[in-house]
Coordinates of C-alpha atoms in Angstrom, one line a residue:
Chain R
X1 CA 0.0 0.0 0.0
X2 CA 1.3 3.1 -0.8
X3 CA 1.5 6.6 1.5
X4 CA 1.3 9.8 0.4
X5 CA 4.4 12.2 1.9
X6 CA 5.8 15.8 1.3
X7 CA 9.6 16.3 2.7
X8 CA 11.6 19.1 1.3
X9 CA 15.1 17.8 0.2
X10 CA 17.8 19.8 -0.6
X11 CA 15.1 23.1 -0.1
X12 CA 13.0 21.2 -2.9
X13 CA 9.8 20.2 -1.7
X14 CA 8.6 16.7 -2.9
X15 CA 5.5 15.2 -3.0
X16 CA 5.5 11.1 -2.8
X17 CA 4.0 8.2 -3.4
X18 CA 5.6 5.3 -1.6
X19 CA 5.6 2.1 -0.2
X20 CA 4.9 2.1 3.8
X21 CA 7.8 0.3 4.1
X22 CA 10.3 2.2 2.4
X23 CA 13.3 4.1 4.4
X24 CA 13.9 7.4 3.5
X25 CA 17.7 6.7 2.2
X26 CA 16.3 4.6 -0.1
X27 CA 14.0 7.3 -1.2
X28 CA 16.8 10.0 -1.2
X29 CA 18.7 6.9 -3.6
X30 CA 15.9 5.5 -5.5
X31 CA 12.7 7.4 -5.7
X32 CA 15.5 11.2 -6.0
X33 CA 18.4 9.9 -7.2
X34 CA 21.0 11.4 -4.8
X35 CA 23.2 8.9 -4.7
X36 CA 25.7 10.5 -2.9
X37 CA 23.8 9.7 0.4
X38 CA 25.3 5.6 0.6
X39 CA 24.5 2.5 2.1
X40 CA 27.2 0.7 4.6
X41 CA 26.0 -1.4 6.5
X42 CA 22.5 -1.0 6.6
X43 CA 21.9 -1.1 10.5
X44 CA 22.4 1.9 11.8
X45 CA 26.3 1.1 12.8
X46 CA 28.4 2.7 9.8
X47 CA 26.9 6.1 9.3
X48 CA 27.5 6.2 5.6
X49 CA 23.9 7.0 5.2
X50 CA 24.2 10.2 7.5
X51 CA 21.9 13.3 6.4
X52 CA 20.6 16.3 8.1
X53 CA 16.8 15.8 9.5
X54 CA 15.1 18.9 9.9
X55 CA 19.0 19.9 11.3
X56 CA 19.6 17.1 13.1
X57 CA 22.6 14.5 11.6
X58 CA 20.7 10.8 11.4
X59 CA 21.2 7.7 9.3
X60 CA 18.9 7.7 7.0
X61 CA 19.1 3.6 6.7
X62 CA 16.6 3.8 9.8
X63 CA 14.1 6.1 9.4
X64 CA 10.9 5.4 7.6
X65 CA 10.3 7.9 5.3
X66 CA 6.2 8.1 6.0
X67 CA 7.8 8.7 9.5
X68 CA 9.2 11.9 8.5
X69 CA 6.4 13.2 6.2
X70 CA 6.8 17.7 6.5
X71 CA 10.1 17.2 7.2
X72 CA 13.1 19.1 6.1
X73 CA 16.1 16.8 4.8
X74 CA 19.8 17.9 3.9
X75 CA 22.0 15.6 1.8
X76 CA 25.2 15.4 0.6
X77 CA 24.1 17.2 -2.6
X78 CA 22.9 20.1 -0.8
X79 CA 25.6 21.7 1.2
X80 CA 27.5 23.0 -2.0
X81 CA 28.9 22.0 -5.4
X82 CA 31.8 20.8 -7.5
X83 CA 32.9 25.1 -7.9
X84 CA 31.9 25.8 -4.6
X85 CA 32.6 23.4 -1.5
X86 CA 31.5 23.4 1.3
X87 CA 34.1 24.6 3.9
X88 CA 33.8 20.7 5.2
X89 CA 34.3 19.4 2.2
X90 CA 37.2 21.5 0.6
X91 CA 39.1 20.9 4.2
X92 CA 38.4 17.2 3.4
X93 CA 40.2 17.4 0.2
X94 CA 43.4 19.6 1.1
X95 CA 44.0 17.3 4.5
X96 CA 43.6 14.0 2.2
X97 CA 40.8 13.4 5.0
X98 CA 39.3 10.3 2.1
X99 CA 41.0 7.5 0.5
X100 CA 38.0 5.4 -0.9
X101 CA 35.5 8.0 -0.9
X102 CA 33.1 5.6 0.6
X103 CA 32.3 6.8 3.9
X104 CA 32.8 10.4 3.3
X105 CA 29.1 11.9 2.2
X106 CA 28.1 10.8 5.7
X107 CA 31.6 11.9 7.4
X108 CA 31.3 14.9 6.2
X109 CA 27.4 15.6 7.2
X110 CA 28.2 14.3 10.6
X111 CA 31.2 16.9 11.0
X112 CA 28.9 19.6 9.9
X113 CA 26.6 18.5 12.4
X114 CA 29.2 18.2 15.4
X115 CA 30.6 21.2 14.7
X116 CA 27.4 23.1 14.2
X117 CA 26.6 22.0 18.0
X118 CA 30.1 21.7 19.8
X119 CA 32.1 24.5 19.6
X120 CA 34.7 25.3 20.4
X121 CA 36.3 21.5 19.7
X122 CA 39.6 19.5 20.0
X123 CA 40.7 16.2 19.0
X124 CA 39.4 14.2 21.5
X125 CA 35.9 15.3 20.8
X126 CA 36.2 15.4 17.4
X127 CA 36.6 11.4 17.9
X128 CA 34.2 10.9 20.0
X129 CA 31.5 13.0 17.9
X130 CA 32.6 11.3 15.1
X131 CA 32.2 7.5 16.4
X132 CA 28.8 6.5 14.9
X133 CA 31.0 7.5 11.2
X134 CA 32.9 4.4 10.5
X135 CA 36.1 4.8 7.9
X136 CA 37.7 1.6 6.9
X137 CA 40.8 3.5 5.1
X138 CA 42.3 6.7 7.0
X139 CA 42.7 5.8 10.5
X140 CA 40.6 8.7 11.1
X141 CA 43.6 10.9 11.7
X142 CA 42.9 13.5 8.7
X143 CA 39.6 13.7 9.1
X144 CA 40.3 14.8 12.5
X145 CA 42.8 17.5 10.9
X146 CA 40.0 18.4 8.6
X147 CA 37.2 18.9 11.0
X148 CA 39.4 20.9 12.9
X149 CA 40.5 22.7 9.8
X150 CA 37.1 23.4 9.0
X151 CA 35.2 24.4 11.9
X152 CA 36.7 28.4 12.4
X153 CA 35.4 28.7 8.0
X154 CA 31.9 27.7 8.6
X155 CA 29.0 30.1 8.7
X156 CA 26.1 29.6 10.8
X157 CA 24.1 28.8 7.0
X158 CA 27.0 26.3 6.1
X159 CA 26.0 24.4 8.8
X160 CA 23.2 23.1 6.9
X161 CA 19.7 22.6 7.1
Chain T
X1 CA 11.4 -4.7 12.5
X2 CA 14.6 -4.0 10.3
X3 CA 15.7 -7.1 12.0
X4 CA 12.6 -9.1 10.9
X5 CA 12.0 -9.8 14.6
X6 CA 8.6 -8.7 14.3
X7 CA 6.0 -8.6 11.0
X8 CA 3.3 -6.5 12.8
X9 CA 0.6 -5.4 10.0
X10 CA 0.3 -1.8 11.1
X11 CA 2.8 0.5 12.4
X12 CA 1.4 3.3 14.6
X13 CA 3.9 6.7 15.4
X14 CA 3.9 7.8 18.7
X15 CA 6.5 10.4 17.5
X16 CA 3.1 13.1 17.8
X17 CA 1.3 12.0 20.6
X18 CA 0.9 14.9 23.3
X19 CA 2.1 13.7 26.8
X20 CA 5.3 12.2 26.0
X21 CA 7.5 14.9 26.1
X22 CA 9.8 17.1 29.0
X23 CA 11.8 16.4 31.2
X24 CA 11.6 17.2 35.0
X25 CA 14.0 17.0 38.0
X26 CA 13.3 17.8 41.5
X27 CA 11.9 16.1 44.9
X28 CA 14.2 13.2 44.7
X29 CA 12.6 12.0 41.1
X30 CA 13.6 12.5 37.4
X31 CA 10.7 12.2 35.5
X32 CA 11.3 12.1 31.5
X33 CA 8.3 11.7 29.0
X34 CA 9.0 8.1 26.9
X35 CA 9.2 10.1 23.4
X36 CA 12.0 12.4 25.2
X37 CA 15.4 11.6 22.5
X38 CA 18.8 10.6 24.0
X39 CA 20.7 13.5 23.5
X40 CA 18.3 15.5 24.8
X41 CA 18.5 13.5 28.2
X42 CA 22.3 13.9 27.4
X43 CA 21.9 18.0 26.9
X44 CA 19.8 18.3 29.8
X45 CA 21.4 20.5 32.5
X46 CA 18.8 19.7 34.9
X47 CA 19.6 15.6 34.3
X48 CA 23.1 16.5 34.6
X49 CA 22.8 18.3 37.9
X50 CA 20.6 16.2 40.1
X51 CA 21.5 12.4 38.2
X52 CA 24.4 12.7 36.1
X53 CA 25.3 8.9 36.0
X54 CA 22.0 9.4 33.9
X55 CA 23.1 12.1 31.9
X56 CA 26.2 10.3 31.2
X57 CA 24.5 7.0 30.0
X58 CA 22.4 9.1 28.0
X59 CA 24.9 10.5 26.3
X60 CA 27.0 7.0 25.6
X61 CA 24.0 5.5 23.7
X62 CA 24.9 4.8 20.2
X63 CA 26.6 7.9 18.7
X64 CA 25.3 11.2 18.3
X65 CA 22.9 10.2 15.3
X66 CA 21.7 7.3 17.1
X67 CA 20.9 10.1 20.3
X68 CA 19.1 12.3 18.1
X69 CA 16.4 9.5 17.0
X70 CA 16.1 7.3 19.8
X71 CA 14.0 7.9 22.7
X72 CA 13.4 6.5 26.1
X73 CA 10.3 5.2 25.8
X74 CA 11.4 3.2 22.8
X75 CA 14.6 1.5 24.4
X76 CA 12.4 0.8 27.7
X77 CA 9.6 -1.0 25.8
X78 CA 12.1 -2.6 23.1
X79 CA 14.0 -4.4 26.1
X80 CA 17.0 -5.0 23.7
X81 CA 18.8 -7.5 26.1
X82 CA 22.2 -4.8 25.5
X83 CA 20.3 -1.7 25.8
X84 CA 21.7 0.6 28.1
X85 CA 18.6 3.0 29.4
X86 CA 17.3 -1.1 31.4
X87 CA 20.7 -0.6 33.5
X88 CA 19.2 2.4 35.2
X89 CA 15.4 1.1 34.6
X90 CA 16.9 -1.7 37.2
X91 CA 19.4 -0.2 39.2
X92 CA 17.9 3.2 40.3
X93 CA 14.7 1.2 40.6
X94 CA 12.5 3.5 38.2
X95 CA 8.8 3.6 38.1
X96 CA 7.4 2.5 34.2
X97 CA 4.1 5.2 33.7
X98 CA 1.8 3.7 30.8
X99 CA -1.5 4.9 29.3
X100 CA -2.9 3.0 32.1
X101 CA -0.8 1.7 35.3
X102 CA 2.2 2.1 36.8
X103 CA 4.9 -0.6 36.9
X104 CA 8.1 -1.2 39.4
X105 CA 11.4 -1.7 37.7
X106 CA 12.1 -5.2 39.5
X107 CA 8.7 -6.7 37.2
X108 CA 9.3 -4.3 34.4
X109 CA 11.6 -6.2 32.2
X110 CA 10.6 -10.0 31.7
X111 CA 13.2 -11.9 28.8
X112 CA 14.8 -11.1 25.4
X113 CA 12.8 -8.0 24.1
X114 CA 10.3 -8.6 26.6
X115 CA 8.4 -6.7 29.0
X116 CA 5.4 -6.8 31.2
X117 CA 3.9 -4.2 28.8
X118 CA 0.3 -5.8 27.8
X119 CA -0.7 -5.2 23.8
X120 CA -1.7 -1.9 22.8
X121 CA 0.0 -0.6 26.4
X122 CA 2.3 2.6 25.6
X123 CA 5.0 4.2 28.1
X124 CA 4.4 7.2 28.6
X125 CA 7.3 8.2 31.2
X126 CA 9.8 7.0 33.4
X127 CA 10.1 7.9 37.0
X128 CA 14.1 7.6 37.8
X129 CA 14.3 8.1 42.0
X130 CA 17.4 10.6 42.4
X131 CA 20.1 8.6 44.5
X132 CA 23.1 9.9 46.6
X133 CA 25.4 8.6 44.1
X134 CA 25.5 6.6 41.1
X135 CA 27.6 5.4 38.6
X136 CA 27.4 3.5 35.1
X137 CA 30.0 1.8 33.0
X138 CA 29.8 -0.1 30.2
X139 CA 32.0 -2.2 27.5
X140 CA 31.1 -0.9 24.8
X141 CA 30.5 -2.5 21.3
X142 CA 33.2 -0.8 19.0
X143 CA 30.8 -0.4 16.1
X144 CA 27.3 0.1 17.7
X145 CA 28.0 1.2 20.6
X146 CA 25.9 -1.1 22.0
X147 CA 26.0 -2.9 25.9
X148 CA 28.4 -5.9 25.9
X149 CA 28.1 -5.6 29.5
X150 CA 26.5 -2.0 31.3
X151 CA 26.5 -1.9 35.3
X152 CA 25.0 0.6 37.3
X153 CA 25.6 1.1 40.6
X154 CA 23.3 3.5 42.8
X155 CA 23.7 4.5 46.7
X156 CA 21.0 5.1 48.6
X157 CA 22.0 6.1 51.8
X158 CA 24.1 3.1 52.1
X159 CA 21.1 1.1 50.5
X160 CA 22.6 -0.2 46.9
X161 CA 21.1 -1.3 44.1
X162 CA 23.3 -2.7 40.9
X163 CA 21.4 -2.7 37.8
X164 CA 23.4 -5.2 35.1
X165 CA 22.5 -5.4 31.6
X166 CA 24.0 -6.8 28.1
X167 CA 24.7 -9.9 30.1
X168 CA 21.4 -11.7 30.0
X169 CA 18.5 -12.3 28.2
X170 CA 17.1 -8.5 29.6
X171 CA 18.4 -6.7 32.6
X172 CA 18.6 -7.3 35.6
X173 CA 20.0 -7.0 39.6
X174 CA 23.0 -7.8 40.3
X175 CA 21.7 -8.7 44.3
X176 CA 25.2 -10.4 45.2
X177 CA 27.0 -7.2 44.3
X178 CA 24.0 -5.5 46.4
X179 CA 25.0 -7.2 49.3
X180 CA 28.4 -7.2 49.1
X181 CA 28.5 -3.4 48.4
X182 CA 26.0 -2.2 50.9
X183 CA 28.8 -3.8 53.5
X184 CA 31.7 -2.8 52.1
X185 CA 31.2 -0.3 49.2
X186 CA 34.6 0.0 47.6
X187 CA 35.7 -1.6 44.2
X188 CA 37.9 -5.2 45.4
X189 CA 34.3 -5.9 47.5
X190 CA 33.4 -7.1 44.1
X191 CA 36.0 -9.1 43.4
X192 CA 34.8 -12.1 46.0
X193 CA 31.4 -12.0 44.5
X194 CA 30.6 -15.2 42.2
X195 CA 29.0 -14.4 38.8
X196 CA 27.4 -17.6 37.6
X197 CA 27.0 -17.1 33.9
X198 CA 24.5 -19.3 33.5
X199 CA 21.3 -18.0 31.5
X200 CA 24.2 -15.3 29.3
X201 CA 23.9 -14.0 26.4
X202 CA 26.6 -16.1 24.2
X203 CA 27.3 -14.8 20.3
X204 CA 30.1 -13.7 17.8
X205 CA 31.2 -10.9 20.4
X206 CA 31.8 -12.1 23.3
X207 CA 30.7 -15.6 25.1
X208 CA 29.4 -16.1 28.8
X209 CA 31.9 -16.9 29.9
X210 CA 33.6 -13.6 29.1
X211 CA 30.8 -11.4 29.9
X212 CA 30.5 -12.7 33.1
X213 CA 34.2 -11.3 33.5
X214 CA 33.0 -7.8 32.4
X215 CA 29.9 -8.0 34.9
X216 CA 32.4 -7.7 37.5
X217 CA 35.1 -5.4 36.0
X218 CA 32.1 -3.4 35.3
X219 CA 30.9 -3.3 38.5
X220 CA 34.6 -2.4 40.1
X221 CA 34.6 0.3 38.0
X222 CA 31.1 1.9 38.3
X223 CA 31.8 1.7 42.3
X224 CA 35.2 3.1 41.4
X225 CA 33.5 5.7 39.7
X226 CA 31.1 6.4 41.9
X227 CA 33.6 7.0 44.8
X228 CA 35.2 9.7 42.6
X229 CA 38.3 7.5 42.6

């Protein structure tokens, strides 16, 4: 059976048609085609799947989209582009903070997240704000540098929706 | 559900339900409403000041994007056997509120994912009474962040209660450390105290055997922790 929705994505509102069952990254993946939002491991461990829920950084592999219907939803996609990075993202690519690329939409939506909320930050919390992100190449220490790098260039806007 | 534990044929959100929200400290009880999120517990200064073994716990569930979704009402009701919110359930001997009745921690939690909760019977709060003291440690698992073994230990004017989960089927009291703390409440009292590990939870992680080792470095370290040492 299918539900009706509306959740604004990327500040594009979206009316839906979907199955009851259906979660909303596989609604951000299938049903809107950003596919930069991935899937790890698909229980809420890996955080590959992180997005911004009405400002809030959640996995997106377990929340049911009819859950969620009004709601405001920020993606990878939608914190800036290829000529204009997002602060997180260009800090991402001059510390070499990625080596597969894998785990690094939902990396990098988590660390706007953190340090949206925790400032002012150090390494240690960094880490520790950072543990529901799992990265199977860097050893996490770049991405630390990164995060840190990032935080004193982000505007309260860049912090995302 | 994701786990195909359950195939209910509806789904109802409690997300919107009046009632289920706030949290409120003072006169020897926290009171938080079941739909109130983890890091809010976490955030809470009031938590934090009057029970901040609570705060703590609140703020060790998952990760950050696991504390932004999940509430209390849902891990109390869910009884996931390595769930950390039972610990306290148990070991500050918390009141249950529903729609309809109230229910005492010690007959709250029954088995593996669960409770004495009747059909259609919703939490609506949690009543945590404040203690002296209290503590909570936990091994943690290194990708969810999950219970492999949680302890809480809670003085109450030399009255203790130890609240154990991720060890068994759901949680429960740890009544041998109970005893042995309320006459000698410093960490090596635990160390004399037999932890059959009978009934544990055995799987890929970590067997019975072994968890019945972390039940008592778990408990040396919540007193530990709890004595400010």
């Amino acid at each position: 059976m299918a539900v009706e929705i509306t959740l604004t994505v990327n500040g594009v509102a979206h009316a839906l048609a979907i199955p009851e069952n259906t979660l909303l990254v596989d609604v951000l993946r299938e049903h809107l085609g950003l596919k930069g939002t991935h899937v790890g491991c698909d229980t809420s461990q890996c955080g590959a799947c992180t997005v911004h829920l009405d400002g809030r950084a959640v996995k997106a592999c377990s929340v049911l989209a009819c859950q969620i219907d009004g709601c405001e939803v920020t993606t990878i996609e939608g914190i800036g582009s290829v000529d204009a990075l997002h602060p997180m993202q260009a800090a991402f690519r001059d510390h070499h903070a990625l080596q597969c690329g894998f785990c690094t939409p939902g990396m990098i939506m988590s660390a706007i997240d953190l340090v949206r909320r925790s400032a002012p930050l150090d390494r240690a919390g960094v880490r520790q704000g950072l543990a529901g992100n799992l990265c199977r190449c860097t050893g996490y220490h770049n991405i630390v540098d990164a995060v840190l790098a990032a935080a004193p260039h982000m505007t309260e806007r860049q912090g995302g929706g | 559900m994701k786990q195909r534990l359950a195939a209910p044929s509806d789904v109802i959100d409690l997300a919107g339900v009046a009632g289920m929200g706030g949290i409120e400290a003072g006169q020897g009880v926290v009171s938080i409403g079941a739909g109130v999120r983890h890091a809010e517990v976490a955030g809470s200064p009031a938590v934090r000041g009057v029970l901040p073994a609570l705060s703590a716990l609140a703020g060790g569930i998952g990760d950050r994007q696991v504390r932004h979704l999940g509430t209390l009402g849902g891990s109390v009701a869910n009884s996931d056997p390595a769930a950390d919110y039972p610990a306290a359930v148990v070991g500050l001997g918390a009141t249950i509120e529903t729609h309809c009745r109230r229910i005492a921690a010690d007959e709250y939690f029954v088995d593996l994912f669960e409770t004495a909760l009747k059909p259609g019977e919703i939490v609506t709060r949690v009543h945590f009474p404040v203690p002296d003291r209290a503590a909570y440690r936990k091994f943690a698992h290194p990708a969810s962040g999950y219970a492999v073994v949680g302890v809480l230990v809670a003085d109450f004017g030399g009255n203790i209660r130890v609240g154990i989960t991720g060890a068994g089927p759901c949680a429960f009291r740890g009544t041998a450390f109970e005893q042995a703390l309320a006459d000698d409440l410093r960490p090596e009292a635990v160390d004399g105290v037999p932890v059959p590990d009978a009934g544990f939870n055995s799987d890929l992680f970590a067997s019975a055997e072994y968890r019945a080792h972390l039940v008592r470095v778990m408990a040396r370290r919540a007193v530990a922790d709890l004595l400010g040492r």
